[in-house]
Short mmCIF file of C-alpha atoms in Angstrom, two decimals:
data_model
loop_
_atom_site.label_atom_id
_atom_site.label_comp_id
_atom_site.label_asym_id
_atom_site.label_seq_id
_atom_site.Cartn_x
_atom_site.Cartn_y
_atom_site.Cartn_z
CA MET A 8 4.81 -35.10 -9.29
CA LEU A 9 1.76 -37.19 -11.15
CA SER A 10 0.44 -39.23 -9.13
CA ASN A 11 0.47 -42.73 -10.59
CA VAL A 12 -3.13 -42.52 -10.41
CA ALA A 13 -2.15 -40.02 -13.18
CA ARG A 14 0.13 -41.89 -14.74
CA SER A 15 -1.31 -45.00 -15.01
CA VAL A 16 -4.46 -43.11 -17.27
CA ARG A 17 -2.26 -42.40 -19.31
CA ARG A 18 -0.61 -45.12 -20.00
CA ASP A 19 -4.30 -46.76 -20.56
CA ARG A 20 -4.48 -44.13 -22.65
CA LEU A 21 -7.75 -42.44 -21.31
CA THR A 22 -6.94 -38.99 -21.04
CA TYR A 23 -5.87 -36.28 -23.60
CA LEU A 24 -4.46 -34.02 -21.47
CA SER A 25 -1.52 -33.56 -20.97
CA PRO A 26 0.59 -34.39 -18.42
CA ALA A 27 1.17 -30.50 -17.49
CA LYS A 28 -2.56 -30.29 -17.15
CA LEU A 29 -2.80 -33.48 -15.53
CA LEU A 30 -0.74 -32.31 -12.62
CA ARG A 31 -2.56 -28.61 -12.67
CA ILE A 32 -5.63 -30.12 -11.82
CA GLU A 33 -4.72 -32.41 -9.38
CA ARG A 34 -2.22 -29.32 -7.77
CA ALA A 35 -6.01 -27.57 -7.38
CA LEU A 36 -7.73 -30.40 -5.67
CA ASP A 37 -5.32 -30.26 -3.22
CA THR A 38 -5.39 -26.67 -3.07
CA THR A 39 -9.81 -26.70 -2.72
CA LEU A 40 -10.87 -30.03 -1.39
CA ARG A 41 -10.76 -29.52 2.40
CA PRO A 42 -13.48 -29.67 5.35
CA ASP A 43 -13.65 -25.55 4.77
CA VAL A 44 -14.43 -26.13 1.02
CA PRO A 45 -18.28 -28.07 1.34
CA GLY A 46 -19.45 -29.43 -2.11
CA ASP A 47 -19.69 -31.54 -4.85
CA ILE A 48 -17.19 -31.98 -7.82
CA VAL A 49 -18.51 -31.80 -11.75
CA GLU A 50 -16.91 -32.15 -15.15
CA PHE A 51 -18.03 -31.01 -18.14
CA GLY A 52 -17.21 -33.12 -20.64
CA VAL A 53 -15.91 -36.78 -19.71
CA ALA A 54 -14.50 -37.90 -23.35
CA LEU A 55 -12.87 -41.11 -22.42
CA GLY A 56 -12.62 -40.45 -18.24
CA GLY A 57 -9.77 -40.82 -17.90
CA SER A 58 -10.10 -37.02 -15.84
CA ALA A 59 -13.30 -38.42 -14.16
CA ILE A 60 -11.36 -41.04 -12.55
CA LEU A 61 -9.18 -38.82 -10.73
CA LEU A 62 -11.98 -36.27 -9.84
CA ALA A 63 -14.11 -39.19 -8.64
CA LYS A 64 -11.24 -40.70 -7.09
CA ARG A 65 -11.01 -37.43 -4.43
CA ALA A 66 -15.45 -36.96 -4.27
CA ILE A 67 -14.67 -38.77 -0.57
CA PRO A 68 -18.23 -38.59 1.29
CA PRO A 69 -19.48 -36.67 1.56
CA ARG A 70 -18.63 -35.06 -1.36
CA ARG A 71 -19.83 -36.53 -4.62
CA PHE A 72 -18.29 -36.40 -8.59
CA PHE A 73 -20.49 -36.07 -11.49
CA GLY A 74 -19.68 -37.28 -14.70
CA LEU A 75 -21.41 -34.81 -17.27
CA ASP A 76 -21.40 -36.13 -21.25
CA VAL A 77 -23.27 -36.72 -24.53
CA PHE A 78 -21.55 -39.64 -24.25
CA ALA A 79 -21.23 -40.23 -28.47
CA MET A 80 -20.10 -37.09 -31.49
CA ILE A 81 -20.38 -34.43 -29.51
CA PRO A 82 -22.34 -31.53 -31.08
CA PRO A 83 -20.79 -28.84 -33.39
CA PRO A 84 -19.54 -25.54 -33.12
CA THR A 85 -22.51 -23.15 -33.90
CA SER A 86 -21.34 -19.59 -32.40
CA ASP A 87 -19.77 -16.60 -34.72
CA LYS A 88 -16.96 -17.05 -31.55
CA ASP A 89 -15.98 -20.09 -32.64
CA ASP A 90 -12.71 -19.54 -34.79
CA SER A 91 -11.84 -21.49 -38.35
CA ARG A 92 -9.65 -24.43 -36.04
CA SER A 93 -12.58 -25.27 -34.15
CA LYS A 94 -15.13 -25.44 -36.59
CA GLN A 95 -12.34 -27.64 -39.20
CA ARG A 96 -11.78 -29.41 -35.83
CA TYR A 97 -15.34 -31.04 -36.05
CA GLN A 98 -15.54 -31.36 -39.71
CA ASP A 99 -12.44 -33.34 -39.14
CA ILE A 100 -14.80 -35.78 -36.99
CA LEU A 101 -17.93 -35.62 -39.18
CA GLU A 102 -16.24 -37.14 -41.54
CA GLY A 103 -14.37 -40.11 -39.45
CA SER A 104 -10.56 -38.46 -40.20
CA SER A 105 -10.91 -37.99 -36.24
CA SER A 106 -7.30 -41.31 -34.69
CA GLY A 107 -8.21 -41.78 -31.26
CA ILE A 108 -5.12 -42.14 -28.54
CA GLY A 109 -2.49 -43.83 -29.62
CA GLY A 110 -4.03 -45.36 -32.47
CA ASP A 111 -7.17 -46.27 -31.04
CA VAL A 112 -10.92 -45.92 -32.28
CA TYR A 113 -11.62 -41.75 -31.65
CA TYR A 114 -13.72 -42.20 -28.75
CA GLY A 115 -16.79 -40.12 -30.19
CA TYR A 116 -17.11 -42.95 -33.21
CA ARG A 117 -17.99 -45.38 -30.57
CA ASP A 118 -21.34 -46.71 -29.69
CA ASP A 119 -20.66 -47.65 -26.13
CA LEU A 120 -18.93 -44.58 -24.24
CA TYR A 121 -20.96 -44.89 -21.50
CA GLU A 122 -20.52 -48.27 -20.60
CA TYR A 123 -16.85 -48.20 -21.57
CA VAL A 124 -15.90 -45.55 -19.36
CA SER A 125 -17.94 -46.82 -16.52
CA ARG A 126 -15.97 -49.94 -17.32
CA GLN A 127 -13.02 -47.03 -16.40
CA LEU A 128 -14.39 -45.74 -13.33
CA SER A 129 -15.03 -49.14 -11.70
CA ARG A 130 -11.40 -50.71 -12.67
CA TYR A 131 -10.07 -47.32 -10.89
CA GLY A 132 -12.52 -48.65 -7.85
CA THR A 133 -15.32 -45.46 -8.44
CA PRO A 134 -17.93 -47.31 -9.88
CA VAL A 135 -20.71 -45.62 -10.92
CA ASP A 136 -23.38 -45.73 -8.44
CA GLY A 137 -25.30 -43.29 -8.51
CA VAL A 138 -24.49 -42.15 -5.06
CA ARG A 139 -20.73 -41.64 -4.52
CA VAL A 140 -20.63 -41.77 -8.64
CA ASN A 141 -22.93 -40.53 -11.44
CA LEU A 142 -22.21 -39.91 -14.74
CA VAL A 143 -25.15 -37.54 -16.74
CA LYS A 144 -25.94 -37.79 -20.89
CA GLY A 145 -27.42 -36.09 -21.70
CA LEU A 146 -26.57 -32.25 -23.59
CA PHE A 147 -25.55 -29.66 -20.60
CA GLU A 148 -27.98 -27.57 -21.12
CA GLU A 149 -30.95 -30.91 -20.36
CA SER A 150 -28.87 -32.31 -17.48
CA TRP A 151 -27.93 -29.86 -15.76
CA PRO A 152 -31.01 -28.57 -14.74
CA THR A 153 -32.03 -32.19 -13.08
CA LEU A 154 -29.35 -32.94 -10.02
CA GLU A 155 -29.49 -31.71 -7.08
CA ILE A 156 -25.81 -29.85 -6.68
CA SER A 157 -26.02 -26.97 -4.47
CA SER A 158 -22.89 -26.68 -4.01
CA LEU A 159 -19.48 -27.42 -5.44
CA ALA A 160 -16.35 -27.21 -4.76
CA PHE A 161 -14.56 -28.00 -7.88
CA ALA A 162 -15.50 -27.94 -12.00
CA HIS A 163 -13.65 -28.98 -14.40
CA ILE A 164 -14.97 -27.68 -17.77
CA ASP A 165 -13.56 -28.88 -21.02
CA CYS A 166 -16.20 -28.77 -23.96
CA ASP A 167 -13.87 -26.82 -26.08
CA TRP A 168 -17.40 -24.49 -28.27
CA TYR A 169 -17.95 -20.86 -26.82
CA ASP A 170 -21.84 -21.95 -26.34
CA PRO A 171 -21.64 -24.90 -23.81
CA VAL A 172 -18.20 -23.20 -22.12
CA LYS A 173 -20.85 -20.82 -21.32
CA TYR A 174 -23.14 -22.68 -20.79
CA CYS A 175 -21.17 -24.39 -18.27
CA LEU A 176 -19.29 -21.39 -16.53
CA ASN A 177 -22.96 -20.04 -15.84
CA ALA A 178 -24.07 -22.69 -14.11
CA ALA A 179 -21.31 -24.02 -12.46
CA ALA A 180 -19.86 -20.17 -10.55
CA PRO A 181 -22.74 -19.48 -8.73
CA ARG A 182 -22.83 -22.67 -6.92
CA LEU A 183 -18.77 -22.23 -5.70
CA SER A 184 -18.32 -22.65 -2.59
CA ARG A 185 -15.69 -19.49 -1.54
CA GLY A 186 -11.83 -21.41 -1.77
CA GLY A 187 -13.76 -23.68 -4.11
CA LEU A 188 -12.24 -24.06 -8.76
CA ILE A 189 -13.09 -24.16 -11.72
CA VAL A 190 -10.25 -25.00 -14.61
CA MET A 191 -10.57 -24.69 -18.09
CA ASP A 192 -8.83 -26.43 -20.77
CA ASP A 193 -9.11 -24.91 -23.49
CA TYR A 194 -8.64 -21.63 -23.02
CA HIS A 195 -5.64 -21.58 -24.97
CA ASP A 196 -6.98 -23.66 -27.77
CA TYR A 197 -10.45 -22.72 -29.12
CA ALA A 198 -11.70 -18.74 -29.61
CA GLY A 199 -14.92 -19.68 -28.90
CA CYS A 200 -14.15 -21.38 -25.43
CA LYS A 201 -11.17 -18.41 -24.62
CA ALA A 202 -14.18 -15.19 -25.34
CA ALA A 203 -16.74 -17.69 -23.16
CA VAL A 204 -14.24 -17.84 -20.43
CA ASP A 205 -13.17 -13.55 -20.54
CA GLU A 206 -16.88 -12.49 -21.33
CA PHE A 207 -17.70 -14.55 -18.27
CA LEU A 208 -14.43 -12.24 -16.43
CA ILE A 209 -15.66 -9.40 -16.86
CA ALA A 210 -19.34 -10.54 -16.20
CA ASN A 211 -17.73 -11.31 -12.82
CA PRO A 212 -15.46 -9.01 -11.32
CA GLY A 213 -15.71 -11.09 -8.40
CA PHE A 214 -14.18 -13.54 -9.78
CA GLU A 215 -10.00 -14.12 -11.38
CA MET A 216 -7.94 -16.24 -13.96
CA LEU A 217 -5.03 -17.64 -12.41
CA ASP A 218 -3.42 -18.56 -15.93
CA GLY A 219 -1.22 -21.56 -16.87
CA VAL A 220 -2.03 -24.30 -19.48
CA ASN A 221 -4.89 -24.10 -18.17
CA PRO A 222 -6.46 -21.46 -17.05
CA VAL A 223 -7.34 -22.01 -12.86
CA LEU A 224 -10.91 -20.11 -11.83
CA ARG A 225 -11.79 -18.50 -8.04
CA HIS A 226 -13.13 -16.15 -5.91
CA ARG A 227 -10.66 -13.04 -5.80
CA ARG A 228 -11.25 -13.14 -1.70
CA SER A 229 -10.54 -16.99 -1.48
#
């Protein structure tokens, strides 16, 4: 059953994730956030902040939460491994024809997205303080190297296209603690994401994928 917070962020139109995806994230958090699994929590792709709120609430010190996003229009899919569906989706966004949740303005069209997400985190009792809860603005390949994160207990990768998914996997996996988990949002939605994950698993046989609406990656001996 979904937590009260998960149901609330859906009512508040703060997440595009389905109840099934949110439930899988919460169950993964329950599995991995144990005293014997050290490390921080990171989300690549924050959007409106709904899942970030779920993750930030689990960042009990000394764990920290980091939400990384451009907090603006998402970059385009540029790889030949991104399918026509991905490129059409981006074209719709670029042309201004994408709609938000429940008729709201699409989040990528907002010019105050960072501030908006910050307000929602604060409203849910997890204010962005730069210590326990962090929002990091910029392209992943520019922001990630600036962060002092030695280990990860949990990562949520929700960035759609081949290149960013590949980057995020290669960034997060080496710091994932034994027993830690990576949840992939778009594996069954966009071909570029699927290709990046499949290639990662071939190149890293020490990891396995537990399939589902949003697959979970873990060390094979976890």
